[in-house]
Amino acid sequence: MTASTDATDPRTANAAARDAVADRLIGGSLRRSYNSLIDVDWDASQDPRLFYMPPQTISLYGTPLWESMSHLERVELSRQELANMLSRAVWFENTLNQGLLRAMLYQDPTSRTVQYALTEIGDETRHMIMFSRVITAIGALPYRLSTLEAMTVQSFPFFYRGLFLWVAALCGEEVIDDAQRNYARHPDLQPIVAQIMRIHVTEEARHIRYAREGVRRRVQHAPWWERQFAATANGAAGFVLRRLMYDRRVYERCGLDAGEAMRQARANEQVNARRREAFEGLHGFLSENGLMNPVSRLLWRRFGFL
């Protein structure tokens, strides 16, 4: 028996709808894509008094330790926190690309959906290059994963299947995207950082739409266990995202008491409130699609996002 090609077949209609969305996203990629190798002024001078992250997003902002620091010490902290965030963004983009490539093994390579996924992989690959070049350009050293972290990260793509692939993509993209929109608009930011954030925000908007469409499509047909796994496992993203924001080595490189800095940073209500605000959009979307449950809410709350 041959597969049905009847336009009234739900599978055919769903495929057509997916391809229509992918076609629009491919069109957007043609109109607004960047190559940081030529679209970023890598040789632009950096003002030693300008921040590398908006002060309000720096982990120690407003704490007693922050108040005791000089302006240049605060700038250095922003430089190190940016290097930490970009270092970890490189490995997240890496695991996401692996998940997308695995999914393609079971899909029609001639479909527009697969072609857009390949377009996104190209975007993410350029982003990894851009992030690594920024770390070098600002004169920082990368933050390498520990052996345990590297082993854990290597397992991520195994779980990026079905519905959870799209949920994981959103968890890694939406909260950071919200912060980066503030970076790009801040008046006292290093120009090179504003440039790369504008590029990333523009291209990430398409990736977020693609992932949201993937969630809406998959959640309608996914078996109950797949929905429950995605609704539970997304809470682990709270831990990963918090690691983007706090790392003892950041404070050590700045010459601070790492233990005290970690204590004050974790208790910093001003930054915690900003983190909760950044999570609101994703929390609403996951809730609307039945992808939040008591376990994931407990984890997101435990790591300061609810």
mmCIF file of N, CA and C in Angstrom, residues 171-283:
data_model
loop_
_atom_site.group_PDB
_atom_site.id
_atom_site.type_symbol
_atom_site.label_atom_id
_atom_site.label_comp_id
_atom_site.label_asym_id
_atom_site.label_seq_id
_atom_site.Cartn_x
_atom_site.Cartn_y
_atom_site.Cartn_z
ATOM 1 N N CYS A 171 14.022 26.994 25.579
ATOM 2 C CA CYS A 171 14.608 27.271 26.897
ATOM 3 C C CYS A 171 15.987 27.912 26.759
ATOM 4 N N GLY A 172 16.733 27.487 25.747
ATOM 5 C CA GLY A 172 18.062 28.043 25.557
ATOM 6 C C GLY A 172 18.082 29.372 24.844
ATOM 7 N N GLU A 173 16.973 29.711 24.162
ATOM 8 C CA GLU A 173 16.976 30.905 23.321
ATOM 9 C C GLU A 173 16.166 32.069 23.878
ATOM 10 N N GLU A 174 14.966 31.794 24.424
ATOM 11 C CA GLU A 174 14.056 32.893 24.738
ATOM 12 C C GLU A 174 14.529 33.757 25.896
ATOM 13 N N VAL A 175 14.982 33.141 26.985
ATOM 14 C CA VAL A 175 15.393 33.927 28.158
ATOM 15 C C VAL A 175 16.617 34.764 27.827
ATOM 16 N N ILE A 176 17.588 34.166 27.133
ATOM 17 C CA ILE A 176 18.789 34.905 26.750
ATOM 18 C C ILE A 176 18.451 35.986 25.728
ATOM 19 N N ASP A 177 17.523 35.687 24.816
ATOM 20 C CA ASP A 177 17.123 36.674 23.811
ATOM 21 C C ASP A 177 16.548 37.919 24.475
ATOM 22 N N ASP A 178 15.764 37.727 25.523
ATOM 23 C CA ASP A 178 15.181 38.866 26.231
ATOM 24 C C ASP A 178 16.285 39.756 26.802
ATOM 25 N N ALA A 179 17.310 39.140 27.389
ATOM 26 C CA ALA A 179 18.419 39.912 27.957
ATOM 27 C C ALA A 179 19.191 40.635 26.856
ATOM 28 N N GLN A 180 19.388 39.959 25.733
ATOM 29 C CA GLN A 180 20.194 40.555 24.667
ATOM 30 C C GLN A 180 19.508 41.752 24.023
ATOM 31 N N ARG A 181 18.195 41.766 24.024
ATOM 32 C CA ARG A 181 17.489 42.943 23.500
ATOM 33 C C ARG A 181 17.815 44.170 24.339
ATOM 34 N N ASN A 182 17.991 43.977 25.633
ATOM 35 C CA ASN A 182 18.404 45.085 26.496
ATOM 36 C C ASN A 182 19.852 45.477 26.230
ATOM 37 N N TYR A 183 20.700 44.481 25.944
ATOM 38 C CA TYR A 183 22.093 44.782 25.645
ATOM 39 C C TYR A 183 22.179 45.717 24.448
ATOM 40 N N ALA A 184 21.464 45.360 23.390
ATOM 41 C CA ALA A 184 21.579 46.092 22.134
ATOM 42 C C ALA A 184 21.122 47.543 22.261
ATOM 43 N N ARG A 185 20.224 47.819 23.221
ATOM 44 C CA ARG A 185 19.675 49.172 23.363
ATOM 45 C C ARG A 185 20.404 50.022 24.388
ATOM 46 N N HIS A 186 21.294 49.432 25.174
ATOM 47 C CA HIS A 186 21.877 50.172 26.296
ATOM 48 C C HIS A 186 22.875 51.220 25.788
ATOM 49 N N PRO A 187 22.773 52.468 26.286
ATOM 50 C CA PRO A 187 23.618 53.546 25.757
ATOM 51 C C PRO A 187 25.077 53.484 26.206
ATOM 52 N N ASP A 188 25.365 52.792 27.310
ATOM 53 C CA ASP A 188 26.729 52.779 27.847
ATOM 54 C C ASP A 188 27.411 51.435 27.635
ATOM 55 N N LEU A 189 27.157 50.830 26.479
ATOM 56 C CA LEU A 189 27.699 49.513 26.182
ATOM 57 C C LEU A 189 28.811 49.613 25.149
ATOM 58 N N GLN A 190 29.792 48.744 25.259
ATOM 59 C CA GLN A 190 30.853 48.702 24.249
ATOM 60 C C GLN A 190 30.223 48.494 22.864
ATOM 61 N N PRO A 191 30.617 49.295 21.858
ATOM 62 C CA PRO A 191 30.006 49.174 20.520
ATOM 63 C C PRO A 191 30.083 47.768 19.935
ATOM 64 N N ILE A 192 31.180 47.053 20.144
ATOM 65 C CA ILE A 192 31.308 45.722 19.561
ATOM 66 C C ILE A 192 30.266 44.766 20.140
ATOM 67 N N VAL A 193 29.940 44.932 21.424
ATOM 68 C CA VAL A 193 28.931 44.067 22.051
ATOM 69 C C VAL A 193 27.550 44.401 21.501
ATOM 70 N N ALA A 194 27.259 45.691 21.358
ATOM 71 C CA ALA A 194 25.972 46.084 20.791
ATOM 72 C C ALA A 194 25.807 45.537 19.374
ATOM 73 N N GLN A 195 26.882 45.547 18.597
ATOM 74 C CA GLN A 195 26.819 45.023 17.226
ATOM 75 C C GLN A 195 26.469 43.541 17.201
ATOM 76 N N ILE A 196 27.173 42.754 17.986
ATOM 77 C CA ILE A 196 26.931 41.306 17.916
ATOM 78 C C ILE A 196 25.576 40.941 18.498
ATOM 79 N N MET A 197 25.092 41.710 19.473
ATOM 80 C CA MET A 197 23.783 41.415 20.035
ATOM 81 C C MET A 197 22.672 41.762 19.047
ATOM 82 N N ARG A 198 22.847 42.826 18.284
ATOM 83 C CA ARG A 198 21.830 43.152 17.262
ATOM 84 C C ARG A 198 21.758 42.043 16.223
ATOM 85 N N ILE A 199 22.909 41.532 15.808
ATOM 86 C CA ILE A 199 22.931 40.433 14.844
ATOM 87 C C ILE A 199 22.236 39.205 15.428
ATOM 88 N N HIS A 200 22.597 38.866 16.646
ATOM 89 C CA HIS A 200 22.057 37.651 17.248
ATOM 90 C C HIS A 200 20.554 37.758 17.478
ATOM 91 N N VAL A 201 20.085 38.904 17.962
ATOM 92 C CA VAL A 201 18.654 39.090 18.213
ATOM 93 C C VAL A 201 17.860 38.970 16.912
ATOM 94 N N THR A 202 18.364 39.579 15.843
ATOM 95 C CA THR A 202 17.660 39.539 14.556
ATOM 96 C C THR A 202 17.507 38.110 14.055
ATOM 97 N N GLU A 203 18.593 37.353 14.075
ATOM 98 C CA GLU A 203 18.535 35.994 13.538
ATOM 99 C C GLU A 203 17.849 35.036 14.507
ATOM 100 N N GLU A 204 17.997 35.284 15.798
ATOM 101 C CA GLU A 204 17.376 34.396 16.785
ATOM 102 C C GLU A 204 15.860 34.521 16.766
ATOM 103 N N ALA A 205 15.327 35.658 16.350
ATOM 104 C CA ALA A 205 13.868 35.807 16.276
ATOM 105 C C ALA A 205 13.270 34.749 15.349
ATOM 106 N N ARG A 206 13.948 34.456 14.241
ATOM 107 C CA ARG A 206 13.460 33.408 13.328
ATOM 108 C C ARG A 206 13.567 32.034 13.982
ATOM 109 N N HIS A 207 14.658 31.798 14.706
ATOM 110 C CA HIS A 207 14.840 30.496 15.339
ATOM 111 C C HIS A 207 13.772 30.260 16.408
ATOM 112 N N ILE A 208 13.439 31.308 17.150
ATOM 113 C CA ILE A 208 12.415 31.189 18.184
ATOM 114 C C ILE A 208 11.058 30.893 17.559
ATOM 115 N N ARG A 209 10.751 31.559 16.457
ATOM 116 C CA ARG A 209 9.474 31.282 15.802
ATOM 117 C C ARG A 209 9.427 29.837 15.302
ATOM 118 N N TYR A 210 10.532 29.373 14.728
ATOM 119 C CA TYR A 210 10.610 27.997 14.222
ATOM 120 C C TYR A 210 10.391 27.000 15.362
ATOM 121 N N ALA A 211 11.032 27.253 16.518
ATOM 122 C CA ALA A 211 10.887 26.348 17.659
ATOM 123 C C ALA A 211 9.469 26.399 18.219
ATOM 124 N N ARG A 212 8.871 27.582 18.295
ATOM 125 C CA ARG A 212 7.492 27.676 18.791
ATOM 126 C C ARG A 212 6.526 26.933 17.874
ATOM 127 N N GLU A 213 6.717 27.072 16.567
ATOM 128 C CA GLU A 213 5.871 26.327 15.630
ATOM 129 C C GLU A 213 6.068 24.826 15.815
ATOM 130 N N GLY A 214 7.324 24.420 16.070
ATOM 131 C CA GLY A 214 7.596 23.015 16.305
ATOM 132 C C GLY A 214 6.865 22.493 17.537
ATOM 133 N N VAL A 215 6.843 23.289 18.615
ATOM 134 C CA VAL A 215 6.131 22.893 19.828
ATOM 135 C C VAL A 215 4.637 22.776 19.549
ATOM 136 N N ARG A 216 4.051 23.802 18.940
ATOM 137 C CA ARG A 216 2.599 23.780 18.682
ATOM 138 C C ARG A 216 2.202 22.585 17.821
ATOM 139 N N ARG A 217 3.017 22.287 16.833
ATOM 140 C CA ARG A 217 2.713 21.188 15.916
ATOM 141 C C ARG A 217 2.838 19.838 16.619
ATOM 142 N N ARG A 218 3.948 19.661 17.341
ATOM 143 C CA ARG A 218 4.240 18.354 17.928
ATOM 144 C C ARG A 218 3.341 18.043 19.111
ATOM 145 N N VAL A 219 2.996 19.067 19.903
ATOM 146 C CA VAL A 219 2.242 18.810 21.127
ATOM 147 C C VAL A 219 0.852 18.268 20.820
ATOM 148 N N GLN A 220 0.329 18.556 19.627
ATOM 149 C CA GLN A 220 -1.006 18.083 19.262
ATOM 150 C C GLN A 220 -1.045 16.576 19.042
ATOM 151 N N HIS A 221 0.090 15.992 18.651
ATOM 152 C CA HIS A 221 0.102 14.577 18.277
ATOM 153 C C HIS A 221 1.031 13.733 19.141
ATOM 154 N N ALA A 222 1.785 14.348 20.025
ATOM 155 C CA ALA A 222 2.748 13.599 20.832
ATOM 156 C C ALA A 222 2.016 12.698 21.827
ATOM 157 N N PRO A 223 2.521 11.495 22.072
ATOM 158 C CA PRO A 223 1.922 10.631 23.100
ATOM 159 C C PRO A 223 2.075 11.256 24.473
ATOM 160 N N TRP A 224 1.273 10.798 25.426
ATOM 161 C CA TRP A 224 1.243 11.427 26.751
ATOM 162 C C TRP A 224 2.602 11.411 27.423
ATOM 163 N N TRP A 225 3.360 10.303 27.256
ATOM 164 C CA TRP A 225 4.650 10.202 27.939
ATOM 165 C C TRP A 225 5.649 11.223 27.389
ATOM 166 N N GLU A 226 5.552 11.523 26.071
ATOM 167 C CA GLU A 226 6.450 12.508 25.476
ATOM 168 C C GLU A 226 6.122 13.902 25.991
ATOM 169 N N ARG A 227 4.824 14.187 26.121
ATOM 170 C CA ARG A 227 4.427 15.485 26.665
ATOM 171 C C ARG A 227 4.865 15.614 28.120
ATOM 172 N N GLN A 228 4.701 14.536 28.893
ATOM 173 C CA GLN A 228 5.095 14.587 30.296
ATOM 174 C C GLN A 228 6.605 14.731 30.460
ATOM 175 N N PHE A 229 7.363 14.058 29.607
ATOM 176 C CA PHE A 229 8.819 14.193 29.689
ATOM 177 C C PHE A 229 9.230 15.639 29.414
ATOM 178 N N ALA A 230 8.670 16.227 28.351
ATOM 179 C CA ALA A 230 9.017 17.609 28.007
ATOM 180 C C ALA A 230 8.568 18.572 29.103
ATOM 181 N N ALA A 231 7.385 18.303 29.680
ATOM 182 C CA ALA A 231 6.854 19.182 30.725
ATOM 183 C C ALA A 231 7.666 19.099 32.007
ATOM 184 N N THR A 232 8.320 17.970 32.234
ATOM 185 C CA THR A 232 9.130 17.786 33.444
ATOM 186 C C THR A 232 10.574 18.224 33.227
ATOM 187 N N ALA A 233 11.167 17.757 32.120
ATOM 188 C CA ALA A 233 12.601 17.954 31.898
ATOM 189 C C ALA A 233 12.965 19.394 31.622
ATOM 190 N N ASN A 234 12.011 20.224 31.163
ATOM 191 C CA ASN A 234 12.387 21.609 30.857
ATOM 192 C C ASN A 234 12.839 22.367 32.101
ATOM 193 N N GLY A 235 12.437 21.883 33.286
ATOM 194 C CA GLY A 235 12.869 22.557 34.511
ATOM 195 C C GLY A 235 14.367 22.520 34.713
ATOM 196 N N ALA A 236 15.035 21.503 34.128
ATOM 197 C CA ALA A 236 16.491 21.415 34.260
ATOM 198 C C ALA A 236 17.186 22.582 33.574
ATOM 199 N N ALA A 237 16.501 23.222 32.623
ATOM 200 C CA ALA A 237 17.094 24.370 31.938
ATOM 201 C C ALA A 237 17.346 25.520 32.903
ATOM 202 N N GLY A 238 16.575 25.574 34.001
ATOM 203 C CA GLY A 238 16.806 26.622 34.989
ATOM 204 C C GLY A 238 18.202 26.540 35.573
ATOM 205 N N PHE A 239 18.659 25.325 35.822
ATOM 206 C CA PHE A 239 20.021 25.136 36.346
ATOM 207 C C PHE A 239 21.054 25.575 35.317
ATOM 208 N N VAL A 240 20.859 25.163 34.060
ATOM 209 C CA VAL A 240 21.821 25.496 33.006
ATOM 210 C C VAL A 240 21.896 27.007 32.824
ATOM 211 N N LEU A 241 20.740 27.674 32.792
ATOM 212 C CA LEU A 241 20.720 29.123 32.589
ATOM 213 C C LEU A 241 21.367 29.852 33.766
ATOM 214 N N ARG A 242 21.155 29.332 34.958
ATOM 215 C CA ARG A 242 21.787 29.998 36.109
ATOM 216 C C ARG A 242 23.303 29.891 36.033
ATOM 217 N N ARG A 243 23.793 28.781 35.463
ATOM 218 C CA ARG A 243 25.240 28.636 35.305
ATOM 219 C C ARG A 243 25.809 29.666 34.335
ATOM 220 N N LEU A 244 24.957 30.172 33.435
ATOM 221 C CA LEU A 244 25.400 31.248 32.557
ATOM 222 C C LEU A 244 25.676 32.518 33.350
ATOM 223 N N MET A 245 24.991 32.645 34.478
ATOM 224 C CA MET A 245 25.001 33.905 35.210
ATOM 225 C C MET A 245 25.948 33.901 36.397
ATOM 226 N N TYR A 246 26.229 32.720 36.954
ATOM 227 C CA TYR A 246 27.110 32.635 38.119
ATOM 228 C C TYR A 246 28.201 31.605 37.857
ATOM 229 N N ASP A 247 29.438 32.025 38.056
ATOM 230 C CA ASP A 247 30.546 31.089 37.968
ATOM 231 C C ASP A 247 31.640 31.608 38.903
ATOM 232 N N ARG A 248 32.073 30.769 39.819
ATOM 233 C CA ARG A 248 33.092 31.186 40.794
ATOM 234 C C ARG A 248 34.333 31.740 40.106
ATOM 235 N N ARG A 249 34.666 31.148 38.937
ATOM 236 C CA ARG A 249 35.886 31.576 38.258
ATOM 237 C C ARG A 249 35.804 33.017 37.781
ATOM 238 N N VAL A 250 34.594 33.499 37.487
ATOM 239 C CA VAL A 250 34.420 34.904 37.100
ATOM 240 C C VAL A 250 34.916 35.807 38.223
ATOM 241 N N TYR A 251 34.479 35.519 39.456
ATOM 242 C CA TYR A 251 34.855 36.354 40.595
ATOM 243 C C TYR A 251 36.332 36.194 40.934
ATOM 244 N N GLU A 252 36.837 34.978 40.760
ATOM 245 C CA GLU A 252 38.260 34.758 41.018
ATOM 246 C C GLU A 252 39.115 35.557 40.046
ATOM 247 N N ARG A 253 38.725 35.590 38.779
ATOM 248 C CA ARG A 253 39.505 36.354 37.792
ATOM 249 C C ARG A 253 39.439 37.851 38.060
ATOM 250 N N CYS A 254 38.403 38.273 38.757
ATOM 251 C CA CYS A 254 38.268 39.697 39.090
ATOM 252 C C CYS A 254 38.937 40.028 40.423
ATOM 253 N N GLY A 255 39.534 39.035 41.068
ATOM 254 C CA GLY A 255 40.205 39.277 42.336
ATOM 255 C C GLY A 255 39.262 39.436 43.513
ATOM 256 N N LEU A 256 38.032 38.916 43.395
ATOM 257 C CA LEU A 256 37.049 39.018 44.468
ATOM 258 C C LEU A 256 37.048 37.752 45.315
ATOM 259 N N ASP A 257 36.495 37.856 46.511
ATOM 260 C CA ASP A 257 36.264 36.680 47.346
ATOM 261 C C ASP A 257 35.129 35.896 46.693
ATOM 262 N N ALA A 258 35.468 34.774 46.056
ATOM 263 C CA ALA A 258 34.479 34.056 45.249
ATOM 264 C C ALA A 258 33.301 33.557 46.072
ATOM 265 N N GLY A 259 33.575 33.064 47.280
ATOM 266 C CA GLY A 259 32.496 32.558 48.121
ATOM 267 C C GLY A 259 31.509 33.640 48.500
ATOM 268 N N GLU A 260 32.026 34.796 48.918
ATOM 269 C CA GLU A 260 31.153 35.909 49.295
ATOM 270 C C GLU A 260 30.426 36.468 48.073
ATOM 271 N N ALA A 261 31.120 36.544 46.942
ATOM 272 C CA ALA A 261 30.485 37.042 45.715
ATOM 273 C C ALA A 261 29.336 36.129 45.292
ATOM 274 N N MET A 262 29.548 34.825 45.364
ATOM 275 C CA MET A 262 28.482 33.889 45.010
ATOM 276 C C MET A 262 27.290 34.059 45.953
ATOM 277 N N ARG A 263 27.568 34.226 47.233
ATOM 278 C CA ARG A 263 26.476 34.388 48.207
ATOM 279 C C ARG A 263 25.660 35.632 47.901
ATOM 280 N N GLN A 264 26.345 36.756 47.680
ATOM 281 C CA GLN A 264 25.625 38.000 47.418
ATOM 282 C C GLN A 264 24.908 37.967 46.070
ATOM 283 N N ALA A 265 25.529 37.350 45.069
ATOM 284 C CA ALA A 265 24.904 37.288 43.748
ATOM 285 C C ALA A 265 23.614 36.480 43.795
ATOM 286 N N ARG A 266 23.638 35.348 44.480
ATOM 287 C CA ARG A 266 22.446 34.502 44.532
ATOM 288 C C ARG A 266 21.320 35.151 45.324
ATOM 289 N N ALA A 267 21.678 36.014 46.254
ATOM 290 C CA ALA A 267 20.662 36.693 47.065
ATOM 291 C C ALA A 267 20.254 38.041 46.480
ATOM 292 N N ASN A 268 20.778 38.380 45.307
ATOM 293 C CA ASN A 268 20.560 39.705 44.723
ATOM 294 C C ASN A 268 19.157 39.805 44.129
ATOM 295 N N GLU A 269 18.251 40.432 44.869
ATOM 296 C CA GLU A 269 16.854 40.471 44.437
ATOM 297 C C GLU A 269 16.653 41.320 43.186
ATOM 298 N N GLN A 270 17.476 42.355 42.989
ATOM 299 C CA GLN A 270 17.309 43.181 41.786
ATOM 300 C C GLN A 270 17.540 42.356 40.512
ATOM 301 N N VAL A 271 18.589 41.550 40.518
ATOM 302 C CA VAL A 271 18.887 40.712 39.356
ATOM 303 C C VAL A 271 17.904 39.551 39.276
ATOM 304 N N ASN A 272 17.507 38.994 40.421
ATOM 305 C CA ASN A 272 16.531 37.910 40.417
ATOM 306 C C ASN A 272 15.204 38.353 39.818
ATOM 307 N N ALA A 273 14.789 39.593 40.127
ATOM 308 C CA ALA A 273 13.540 40.108 39.573
ATOM 309 C C ALA A 273 13.644 40.254 38.061
ATOM 310 N N ARG A 274 14.797 40.687 37.578
ATOM 311 C CA ARG A 274 15.001 40.812 36.126
ATOM 312 C C ARG A 274 14.956 39.440 35.462
ATOM 313 N N ARG A 275 15.494 38.428 36.133
ATOM 314 C CA ARG A 275 15.492 37.072 35.589
ATOM 315 C C ARG A 275 14.054 36.544 35.491
ATOM 316 N N ARG A 276 13.265 36.792 36.524
ATOM 317 C CA ARG A 276 11.865 36.345 36.484
ATOM 318 C C ARG A 276 11.104 37.036 35.357
ATOM 319 N N GLU A 277 11.386 38.308 35.165
ATOM 320 C CA GLU A 277 10.737 39.057 34.089
ATOM 321 C C GLU A 277 11.109 38.472 32.722
ATOM 322 N N ALA A 278 12.376 38.090 32.549
ATOM 323 C CA ALA A 278 12.829 37.534 31.274
ATOM 324 C C ALA A 278 12.177 36.187 30.992
ATOM 325 N N PHE A 279 11.785 35.459 32.037
ATOM 326 C CA PHE A 279 11.197 34.131 31.867
ATOM 327 C C PHE A 279 9.693 34.177 31.621
ATOM 328 N N GLU A 280 9.064 35.318 31.839
ATOM 329 C CA GLU A 280 7.604 35.395 31.774
ATOM 330 C C GLU A 280 7.040 34.915 30.442
ATOM 331 N N GLY A 281 7.628 35.376 29.333
ATOM 332 C CA GLY A 281 7.095 35.003 28.019
ATOM 333 C C GLY A 281 7.177 33.510 27.772
ATOM 334 N N LEU A 282 8.308 32.907 28.087
ATOM 335 C CA LEU A 282 8.472 31.463 27.890
ATOM 336 C C LEU A 282 7.563 30.687 28.839
ATOM 337 N N HIS A 283 7.460 31.139 30.077
ATOM 338 C CA HIS A 283 6.587 30.465 31.039
ATOM 339 C C HIS A 283 5.140 30.458 30.542
#
